[in-house]
Amino acid sequence: MTDLSQHLLGASFQSPVLLASGTCGYGEEYANLIPLDEIGGLVTKAVSLEPRPGNPPHRVAETPGGMINAIGLQNVGLDRFRSEKLPWLRNNLRAARVLINVVGHSAEDYGAVVSGLDSDDGFLGYEINVSCPNVKDGTLFGVDQQALSALVAGLRALTERPLVVKLTPNVPDIGVYARICEEAGADGLSTINTFPGMLIDVEGRRPVLGNVSGGVSGPAILPMGVYLTWRAAAAVSIPVMGIGGIRSGSDALQYILAGASLVQVGTALFVDPSAPVQVQAGIAEYMERHGIARVADLVGALTIPERE
Amino acid sequence: MTDLSQHLLGASFQSPVLLASGTCGYGEEYANLIPLDEIGGLVTKAVSLEPRPGNPPHRVAETPGGMINAIGLQNVGLDRFRSEKLPWLRNNLRAARVLINVVGHSAEDYGAVVSGLDSDDGFLGYEINVSCPNVKDGTLFGVDQQALSALVAGLRALTERPLVVKLTPNVPDIGVYARICEEAGADGLSTINTFPGMLIDVEGRRPVLGNVSGGVSGPAILPMGVYLTWRAAAAVSIPVMGIGGIRSGSDALQYILAGASLVQVGTALFVDPSAPVQVQAGIAEYMERHGIARVADLVGALTIPERE
Amino acid sequence: MSAPVRSWGRVLETRQAAGDTFWIEVDCPRIAAQARPGQFVMLGTGLGDVAAPFLPRPFSIGAREADGRLGFLVRVFGAGTRRLSAVNPGDELLILGPLGRSFSLPADRPIVCLAGGVGLAPFLFVGADARLEKRDVRIVYGERTGDRVFDPELIRRITGVEPDLRTEDGSLGRRGLVIDDLDLDDQPQLLACGPDPMLRACADLALRHGLPLQVSVEEHMGCGVGTCQGCVVLSAAGEWIKSCTEGPVFDARELA
Amino acid sequence: MSAPVRSWGRVLETRQAAGDTFWIEVDCPRIAAQARPGQFVMLGTGLGDVAAPFLPRPFSIGAREADGRLGFLVRVFGAGTRRLSAVNPGDELLILGPLGRSFSLPADRPIVCLAGGVGLAPFLFVGADARLEKRDVRIVYGERTGDRVFDPELIRRITGVEPDLRTEDGSLGRRGLVIDDLDLDDQPQLLACGPDPMLRACADLALRHGLPLQVSVEEHMGCGVGTCQGCVVLSAAGEWIKSCTEGPVFDARELA
Ligand SMILES: Cc1cc2nc3c(=O)[nH]c(=O)nc-3n(C[C@H](O)[C@H](O)[C@H](O)COP(=O)(O)OP(=O)(O)OC[C@H]3O[C@@H](n4cnc5c(N)ncnc54)[C@H](O)[C@@H]3O)c2cc1C
Ligand SMILES: Cc1cc2nc3c(=O)[nH]c(=O)nc-3n(C[C@H](O)[C@H](O)[C@H](O)COP(=O)(O)OP(=O)(O)OC[C@H]3O[C@@H](n4cnc5c(N)ncnc54)[C@H](O)[C@@H]3O)c2cc1C
Ligand SMILES: Cc1cc2nc3c(=O)[nH]c(=O)nc-3n(C[C@H](O)[C@H](O)[C@H](O)COP(=O)(O)O)c2cc1C
Ligand SMILES: Cc1cc2nc3c(=O)[nH]c(=O)nc-3n(C[C@H](O)[C@H](O)[C@H](O)COP(=O)(O)O)c2cc1C
Ligand code: FES
Ligand code: FES
């Protein structure tokens, strides 16, 4: 039997496959369809200090090879997350690791969510979302180097739990932002969030999405995600989670070979809830066929040809 | 009969549909397959001061809903472009407008190409490529605000011909770069070039492309292109050409409604050389059906819903 | 609510039921076993390729047979429904369902279904089920033009009910809308499914006559199971609520 | 060179010719009229959807019939060839061709085709044409294993030539490679198509025996017509040259 486990962020993951934030709710909704406790883990829908109402519909639509969404981080807010959502995760997941995706309008907001959660049980750490393109201030921290550094350093002081920062693809050099997070004390990175995009209803001459623009995800962004993961992983020594368009073991292996220690499956869940199990099986099949004992042996194991 | 013509950059375009740089060579290669003189025009493959050898293969591959390329701006260089390529364009295109895509390692390089061409006949103006992700210094000017401003101002001083700047999608706020170009004297903008991406041959554990990374184009990037065109067009009053994933009249109309005065068709040519004619026909059909007299009436004609 | 199942289903039969509308029967016993009228499924082609429908599309369950067969009414709207409508017997579709809340049918009232366009789909199932239970059920079905009308013979075959047909151009059935000239004296339970303006007109009608109304709404969906928050509609309380799990069937008074 | 044509072609017949290999006949008279052995086409599904092959794929012309029919050998390699291999009679494919340079066959030498794997495809056309012109043509055809061997009966039917078959595992034909145990005493013109290492071995063989060799190369392609510079191979002079217009057939001495 191939060993799919990975050890990082001070914990062991039984497989490198997690579910991406915003695509698996708070776990419970998929409990009948996905054997959640048999995969690596999941990242919750973003949690903010106050509940957020989200954007008007339409909130999702298909794009060529992918989808666009502008949910607007609709969520129940910190208090109800703690009282209604976290208990389910605590009580139902034994082996799968839980990261809580955190958003805020200000550094104080982020801090309040982390502080508010930190003494609870039922999760491993945080994924700090500085890269949501669907709310007005969503990528503020993600593109402003000073603000990002201060945000991460501030959160670092508030928690001993693993702190993973989810980066935006929307910058000239993601390596710079990766290093800023590492230096400010982040334990890991997630690459990438969605790309800003827009669809127009040509007949109605209006945007398809209620929020006008949204974030593009799915297979369409796979090559961008692999590239940005490769660049981010090369820039830092903390682990990176690869995200974007993964729907097979081979897609996941592209990220892993590019330097990702874990991967997250998002949009593919909507197409087929068995996607994470298929991705896991695909990785295992590959490892068996190539006689590879541990996932860690594949992380970053890409041969870059010499150039004259 | 619907009138597809557009008047801008001091010239009239018989249709808003052009062929995108790098996907139609120097025109001649497609002469038997595309009625070049019946479309809006074309943008040549990049021309640099010296010939460039380009990147090792593989140079192209398919990605989900699109393709990735790392040609490396292989081109014959200024002198042979003038002696071998430009004459064909001059002699064969009467109604279609020609823009010459220009690249350089330095501002001097760009300047030398523009000066070297300026007194020739057979083309309307320049598309300044500051956004190629497939060569080492390709996006240097595209992401550095000072360098971009100086480059455009420098070229402005060298030519009276229309100067269009082709922007990179790879920045937090494309509007900033759009305004810099306008202020430095650009006559128009092209949005967008390809997105940096990477594909990995999982079995061989090496990059698919000889250049390791490349630029992603095709339908996969359509929603990003529409968004960035909308943002760029909103930031400036010079005309914008919309580019990215266009393969139908309806795709082109998304760009036009978002604010593009012209559009360019790239990757779709490889799928079907009749793409530009199909796009043109699709726009005409729409205009007839909606009783719209001129393309200009559709440019930016998007209704953005009010938000409480 | 029952637990939704993910299952590949083999297409058994397809037939064109109007110019742009197809009736597709799929073998899917695990979902059929649980289905209730008003529920829907997400119908897709799986992860194999990225052609539309890349995301699965929501479809009302139009029929459920004892042999495990499900029937869907698929009208071509865009690229996704064009591909789905072109499936052939033997093809496999990926199906997630049954999803959402079903109609709740009070025992003491006759049922009047107000169907606009593809809004007919759930009422085929309602009609068939109600007839099985020997209930009084009427299907009032409207289309803009006659060429869009779902084959009335097929409606009769599926439901055993004779549809009260209306077209706006009068080319088939009575000229007019589904809310015109209704006999509501027996204080029926109204059910409505169709375009938004029609649902609003139905709500007015129900209000005027003091009749209970349940509506089935349509909104773009991502997951279909309540995780993505993609499918919201505005509640009477002014909140965005998920139509995939709170709906698609709502009491008309719950919505804004 | 003739001017390439863009044309939809109707699939007339498909048959499985080996485990993962299909023979597909398409009606495409405008391209067939011009085709010469060694040329290729770009085969795709058009702009309608984005499933692989979104970009068309290059295929050697495997046969050309007087009635306007083209034959292609399609081996499943990845997602694009999987979809292409699964077409059915009646389906339409978008075809761009004929493309590239053909083999040039000197009148004064017999012809020996060295075919590795799908490299067989162009030699079906070469063989059929050479037989028509009553020329002496031999087809040496190698595969790794027997289950991959393209139906020899079909090769005979298409070309009228009895292939000299080799497999590395010896399960069909002679055990060994296409360059093993060849009778080259009649100073033939060598033609080769197959994987890179095989082409290099053929070049060595030609050099050793002082025989002329033309090779057909495979490189990823974008446009197929010389505009994109996507398909380059290294020339003997150390330059990247386009295999779609300068090739795919090269004199072996032109390449690095
Ligand atoms: C609960 C429910 C039940 C439905 N039942 C039926 C039915 O039985 N028969 C039938 O023909 N149609 C039904 N529809 C509508 C059907 O889902 C849409 O026509 C279909 O999604 C359109 O997809 P498309 O790719 O053809 O259109 P496109 O416009 O090309 O689709 C683009 C995007 O918009 C979304 N979209 C567009 N229109 C709708 C819509 N009306 N509802 C949801 N998403 C939409 C698609 O999911 C996709 O993401 C139902 C919708 C819902 C929500
Ligand atoms: C001139 C020429 C003639 C050919 N003739 C035949 C033939 O007669 N029969 C046959 O079965 N095959 C032939 N091939 C190879 C065939 O084109 C590839 O097997 C096919 O492109 C693979 O596509 P895929 O989607 O299945 O593979 P994938 O690996 O999934 O394709 C991914 C990408 O790589 C490219 N690619 C991968 N392998 C090749 C390759 N060998 N050549 C070109 N592009 C490649 C594809 O175009 C695509 O962009 C020929 C190739 C060339 C260049
Ligand atoms: C409907 C939807 C909602 C999302 N919500 C969040 C979110 O709340 N927080 C976050 O960090 N990312 C969010 N994302 C981004 C995903 O976590 C992921 O980064 C992105 O979708 C790319 O991965 P994919 O292509 O596998 O979907 C969301 C994505 C989708 C499609
Ligand atoms: C093979 C290839 C070569 C390209 N070469 C150039 C180039 O030389 N200069 C340039 O500005 N853009 C170049 N581009 C980018 C295109 O002009 C266009 O901006 C991009 O492909 C997006 O449009 P599309 O999706 O319609 O292809 C190239 C694109 C491709 C696919
Ligand atoms: S469709 Fe995802 S929550 Fe309703
Ligand atoms: S494939 Fe485009 S130049 Fe050869």
PDB file of C-alpha atoms in Angstrom, chain D residues 47-206:
ATOM      1  CA  LEU D  47     -14.990  26.241 -32.333  1.00  0.00           C
ATOM      2  CA  GLY D  48     -18.211  24.799 -30.917  1.00  0.00           C
ATOM      3  CA  ASP D  49     -16.854  23.632 -27.593  1.00  0.00           C
ATOM      4  CA  VAL D  50     -13.653  23.630 -25.610  1.00  0.00           C
ATOM      5  CA  ALA D  51     -13.219  19.934 -24.901  1.00  0.00           C
ATOM      6  CA  ALA D  52      -9.901  18.445 -26.059  1.00  0.00           C
ATOM      7  CA  PRO D  53      -8.944  18.530 -28.899  1.00  0.00           C
ATOM      8  CA  PHE D  54      -9.624  22.233 -28.544  1.00  0.00           C
ATOM      9  CA  LEU D  55      -6.567  22.832 -30.699  1.00  0.00           C
ATOM     10  CA  PRO D  56      -6.635  20.612 -33.760  1.00  0.00           C
ATOM     11  CA  ARG D  57      -4.097  17.779 -33.837  1.00  0.00           C
ATOM     12  CA  PRO D  58      -1.721  16.914 -36.653  1.00  0.00           C
ATOM     13  CA  PHE D  59      -2.283  13.590 -38.459  1.00  0.00           C
ATOM     14  CA  SER D  60      -0.497  12.164 -41.454  1.00  0.00           C
ATOM     15  CA  ILE D  61      -2.685  11.445 -44.420  1.00  0.00           C
ATOM     16  CA  GLY D  62      -2.870   7.662 -44.325  1.00  0.00           C
ATOM     17  CA  ALA D  63      -4.870   7.134 -47.457  1.00  0.00           C
ATOM     18  CA  ARG D  64      -6.452   9.077 -50.255  1.00  0.00           C
ATOM     19  CA  GLU D  65      -9.037   7.505 -52.510  1.00  0.00           C
ATOM     20  CA  ALA D  66     -10.223   8.617 -55.894  1.00  0.00           C
ATOM     21  CA  ASP D  67     -13.734   9.151 -54.491  1.00  0.00           C
ATOM     22  CA  GLY D  68     -12.500  11.953 -52.221  1.00  0.00           C
ATOM     23  CA  ARG D  69     -12.075   9.852 -49.149  1.00  0.00           C
ATOM     24  CA  LEU D  70      -9.168  10.359 -46.737  1.00  0.00           C
ATOM     25  CA  GLY D  71      -7.985   7.742 -44.269  1.00  0.00           C
ATOM     26  CA  PHE D  72      -6.356   8.460 -40.932  1.00  0.00           C
ATOM     27  CA  LEU D  73      -4.654   6.230 -38.431  1.00  0.00           C
ATOM     28  CA  VAL D  74      -5.451   7.569 -34.976  1.00  0.00           C
ATOM     29  CA  ARG D  75      -3.730   6.134 -31.937  1.00  0.00           C
ATOM     30  CA  VAL D  76      -5.027   7.123 -28.509  1.00  0.00           C
ATOM     31  CA  PHE D  77      -2.326   9.089 -26.778  1.00  0.00           C
ATOM     32  CA  GLY D  78      -4.050  11.673 -24.598  1.00  0.00           C
ATOM     33  CA  ALA D  79      -7.426  13.381 -24.277  1.00  0.00           C
ATOM     34  CA  GLY D  80      -7.490  14.777 -27.803  1.00  0.00           C
ATOM     35  CA  THR D  81      -6.801  11.530 -29.613  1.00  0.00           C
ATOM     36  CA  ARG D  82      -9.194   9.726 -27.268  1.00  0.00           C
ATOM     37  CA  ARG D  83     -12.048  11.940 -28.422  1.00  0.00           C
ATOM     38  CA  LEU D  84     -11.008  11.798 -32.073  1.00  0.00           C
ATOM     39  CA  SER D  85     -10.728   8.034 -31.998  1.00  0.00           C
ATOM     40  CA  ALA D  86     -14.298   7.804 -30.724  1.00  0.00           C
ATOM     41  CA  VAL D  87     -15.979   9.589 -33.643  1.00  0.00           C
ATOM     42  CA  ASN D  88     -18.825   7.810 -35.353  1.00  0.00           C
ATOM     43  CA  PRO D  89     -19.916   7.662 -38.958  1.00  0.00           C
ATOM     44  CA  GLY D  90     -21.886  10.807 -39.682  1.00  0.00           C
ATOM     45  CA  ASP D  91     -19.870  12.995 -37.324  1.00  0.00           C
ATOM     46  CA  GLU D  92     -18.141  15.985 -38.864  1.00  0.00           C
ATOM     47  CA  LEU D  93     -14.492  16.851 -38.338  1.00  0.00           C
ATOM     48  CA  LEU D  94     -12.859  20.148 -39.214  1.00  0.00           C
ATOM     49  CA  ILE D  95      -9.887  19.497 -41.465  1.00  0.00           C
ATOM     50  CA  LEU D  96      -7.136  21.827 -42.589  1.00  0.00           C
ATOM     51  CA  GLY D  97      -4.890  20.493 -45.313  1.00  0.00           C
ATOM     52  CA  PRO D  98      -3.069  19.172 -47.088  1.00  0.00           C
ATOM     53  CA  LEU D  99      -0.176  20.625 -45.123  1.00  0.00           C
ATOM     54  CA  GLY D 100       3.592  20.467 -45.256  1.00  0.00           C
ATOM     55  CA  ARG D 101       6.056  18.880 -47.639  1.00  0.00           C
ATOM     56  CA  SER D 102       5.587  15.419 -49.030  1.00  0.00           C
ATOM     57  CA  PHE D 103       8.207  12.733 -49.470  1.00  0.00           C
ATOM     58  CA  SER D 104      10.132  13.155 -52.651  1.00  0.00           C
ATOM     59  CA  LEU D 105      10.663   9.775 -54.271  1.00  0.00           C
ATOM     60  CA  PRO D 106      13.570   9.458 -56.680  1.00  0.00           C
ATOM     61  CA  ALA D 107      12.570   7.468 -59.784  1.00  0.00           C
ATOM     62  CA  ASP D 108      15.740   5.397 -59.815  1.00  0.00           C
ATOM     63  CA  ARG D 109      15.662   3.706 -56.421  1.00  0.00           C
ATOM     64  CA  PRO D 110      13.411   1.235 -54.691  1.00  0.00           C
ATOM     65  CA  ILE D 111      11.712   2.633 -51.597  1.00  0.00           C
ATOM     66  CA  VAL D 112      12.061   1.273 -48.080  1.00  0.00           C
ATOM     67  CA  CYS D 113       9.725   2.727 -45.471  1.00  0.00           C
ATOM     68  CA  LEU D 114      10.821   2.393 -41.873  1.00  0.00           C
ATOM     69  CA  ALA D 115       7.738   2.813 -39.701  1.00  0.00           C
ATOM     70  CA  GLY D 116       7.767   2.958 -35.892  1.00  0.00           C
ATOM     71  CA  GLY D 117       4.370   2.865 -34.208  1.00  0.00           C
ATOM     72  CA  VAL D 118       1.974   5.500 -35.555  1.00  0.00           C
ATOM     73  CA  GLY D 119       4.829   6.403 -37.876  1.00  0.00           C
ATOM     74  CA  LEU D 120       3.171   3.804 -40.066  1.00  0.00           C
ATOM     75  CA  ALA D 121       0.470   6.258 -41.130  1.00  0.00           C
ATOM     76  CA  PRO D 122       2.232   8.191 -43.919  1.00  0.00           C
ATOM     77  CA  PHE D 123       3.619   4.957 -45.368  1.00  0.00           C
ATOM     78  CA  LEU D 124       0.177   3.565 -45.978  1.00  0.00           C
ATOM     79  CA  PHE D 125      -0.287   6.431 -48.431  1.00  0.00           C
ATOM     80  CA  VAL D 126       3.289   6.087 -49.762  1.00  0.00           C
ATOM     81  CA  GLY D 127       2.766   2.368 -50.269  1.00  0.00           C
ATOM     82  CA  ALA D 128      -0.559   2.702 -52.029  1.00  0.00           C
ATOM     83  CA  ASP D 129       0.720   5.450 -54.324  1.00  0.00           C
ATOM     84  CA  ALA D 130       3.981   3.702 -55.147  1.00  0.00           C
ATOM     85  CA  ARG D 131       2.113   0.505 -56.048  1.00  0.00           C
ATOM     86  CA  LEU D 132      -0.173   2.478 -58.338  1.00  0.00           C
ATOM     87  CA  GLU D 133       2.947   3.723 -60.085  1.00  0.00           C
ATOM     88  CA  LYS D 134       4.239   0.126 -60.091  1.00  0.00           C
ATOM     89  CA  ARG D 135       7.260   1.012 -58.016  1.00  0.00           C
ATOM     90  CA  ASP D 136       9.170  -1.313 -55.755  1.00  0.00           C
ATOM     91  CA  VAL D 137       8.174  -0.358 -52.208  1.00  0.00           C
ATOM     92  CA  ARG D 138       8.797  -2.177 -48.919  1.00  0.00           C
ATOM     93  CA  ILE D 139       7.210  -1.301 -45.566  1.00  0.00           C
ATOM     94  CA  VAL D 140       9.144  -2.320 -42.484  1.00  0.00           C
ATOM     95  CA  TYR D 141       6.863  -1.765 -39.533  1.00  0.00           C
ATOM     96  CA  GLY D 142       7.757  -2.115 -35.860  1.00  0.00           C
ATOM     97  CA  GLU D 143       5.818  -1.946 -32.621  1.00  0.00           C
ATOM     98  CA  ARG D 144       6.807  -2.616 -29.041  1.00  0.00           C
ATOM     99  CA  THR D 145       4.188  -5.297 -28.494  1.00  0.00           C
ATOM    100  CA  GLY D 146       1.898  -7.337 -30.662  1.00  0.00           C
ATOM    101  CA  ASP D 147      -1.327  -5.870 -29.332  1.00  0.00           C
ATOM    102  CA  ARG D 148      -0.340  -2.486 -30.756  1.00  0.00           C
ATOM    103  CA  VAL D 149       0.187  -3.779 -34.278  1.00  0.00           C
ATOM    104  CA  PHE D 150      -2.088  -2.143 -36.825  1.00  0.00           C
ATOM    105  CA  ASP D 151      -4.170  -4.880 -38.462  1.00  0.00           C
ATOM    106  CA  PRO D 152      -1.837  -6.354 -41.158  1.00  0.00           C
ATOM    107  CA  GLU D 153      -4.826  -7.302 -43.267  1.00  0.00           C
ATOM    108  CA  LEU D 154      -5.856  -3.648 -43.337  1.00  0.00           C
ATOM    109  CA  ILE D 155      -2.320  -2.611 -44.293  1.00  0.00           C
ATOM    110  CA  ARG D 156      -2.469  -5.038 -47.212  1.00  0.00           C
ATOM    111  CA  ARG D 157      -5.883  -3.782 -48.236  1.00  0.00           C
ATOM    112  CA  ILE D 158      -4.821  -0.133 -48.180  1.00  0.00           C
ATOM    113  CA  THR D 159      -1.402  -0.503 -49.746  1.00  0.00           C
ATOM    114  CA  GLY D 160      -1.302  -3.823 -51.578  1.00  0.00           C
ATOM    115  CA  VAL D 161       2.023  -4.320 -49.811  1.00  0.00           C
ATOM    116  CA  GLU D 162       2.864  -7.153 -47.435  1.00  0.00           C
ATOM    117  CA  PRO D 163       4.402  -5.409 -44.399  1.00  0.00           C
ATOM    118  CA  ASP D 164       7.662  -6.684 -42.942  1.00  0.00           C
ATOM    119  CA  LEU D 165       6.520  -6.743 -39.337  1.00  0.00           C
ATOM    120  CA  ARG D 166       8.670  -6.578 -36.193  1.00  0.00           C
ATOM    121  CA  THR D 167       7.786  -6.420 -32.530  1.00  0.00           C
ATOM    122  CA  GLU D 168      10.200  -5.874 -29.682  1.00  0.00           C
ATOM    123  CA  ASP D 169       8.576  -8.635 -27.650  1.00  0.00           C
ATOM    124  CA  GLY D 170       8.459 -10.941 -30.638  1.00  0.00           C
ATOM    125  CA  SER D 171       4.769 -11.612 -30.189  1.00  0.00           C
ATOM    126  CA  LEU D 172       3.973 -10.776 -33.801  1.00  0.00           C
ATOM    127  CA  GLY D 173       6.259 -10.764 -36.840  1.00  0.00           C
ATOM    128  CA  ARG D 174      10.012 -10.877 -36.387  1.00  0.00           C
ATOM    129  CA  ARG D 175      11.471 -10.039 -32.947  1.00  0.00           C
ATOM    130  CA  GLY D 176      13.443  -6.812 -33.122  1.00  0.00           C
ATOM    131  CA  LEU D 177      13.565  -3.286 -34.443  1.00  0.00           C
ATOM    132  CA  VAL D 178      12.833  -1.863 -37.873  1.00  0.00           C
ATOM    133  CA  ILE D 179      16.545  -1.270 -38.464  1.00  0.00           C
ATOM    134  CA  ASP D 180      17.521  -4.877 -37.759  1.00  0.00           C
ATOM    135  CA  ASP D 181      18.337  -7.339 -40.557  1.00  0.00           C
ATOM    136  CA  LEU D 182      17.428  -5.171 -43.501  1.00  0.00           C
ATOM    137  CA  ASP D 183      18.334  -6.059 -47.038  1.00  0.00           C
ATOM    138  CA  LEU D 184      19.645  -2.802 -48.428  1.00  0.00           C
ATOM    139  CA  ASP D 185      21.665  -4.180 -51.328  1.00  0.00           C
ATOM    140  CA  ASP D 186      19.466  -2.521 -53.918  1.00  0.00           C
ATOM    141  CA  GLN D 187      20.503   0.922 -52.625  1.00  0.00           C
ATOM    142  CA  PRO D 188      17.000   2.014 -51.718  1.00  0.00           C
ATOM    143  CA  GLN D 189      15.691   5.445 -50.804  1.00  0.00           C
ATOM    144  CA  LEU D 190      15.004   5.223 -47.076  1.00  0.00           C
ATOM    145  CA  LEU D 191      11.999   6.931 -45.552  1.00  0.00           C
ATOM    146  CA  ALA D 192      11.468   6.914 -41.788  1.00  0.00           C
ATOM    147  CA  CYS D 193       8.751   8.014 -39.412  1.00  0.00           C
ATOM    148  CA  GLY D 194       8.521   7.204 -35.731  1.00  0.00           C
ATOM    149  CA  PRO D 195       9.824   8.223 -32.323  1.00  0.00           C
ATOM    150  CA  ASP D 196      12.971  10.334 -32.092  1.00  0.00           C
ATOM    151  CA  PRO D 197      15.381   7.597 -30.965  1.00  0.00           C
ATOM    152  CA  MET D 198      14.259   5.469 -33.884  1.00  0.00           C
ATOM    153  CA  LEU D 199      14.812   8.334 -36.319  1.00  0.00           C
ATOM    154  CA  ARG D 200      18.329   8.760 -34.947  1.00  0.00           C
ATOM    155  CA  ALA D 201      19.026   5.067 -35.360  1.00  0.00           C
ATOM    156  CA  CYS D 202      17.747   5.280 -38.944  1.00  0.00           C
ATOM    157  CA  ALA D 203      20.044   8.230 -39.619  1.00  0.00           C
ATOM    158  CA  ASP D 204      22.998   6.195 -38.363  1.00  0.00           C
ATOM    159  CA  LEU D 205      21.964   3.295 -40.554  1.00  0.00           C
ATOM    160  CA  ALA D 206      21.661   5.536 -43.625  1.00  0.00           C
TER     161      ALA D 206
END
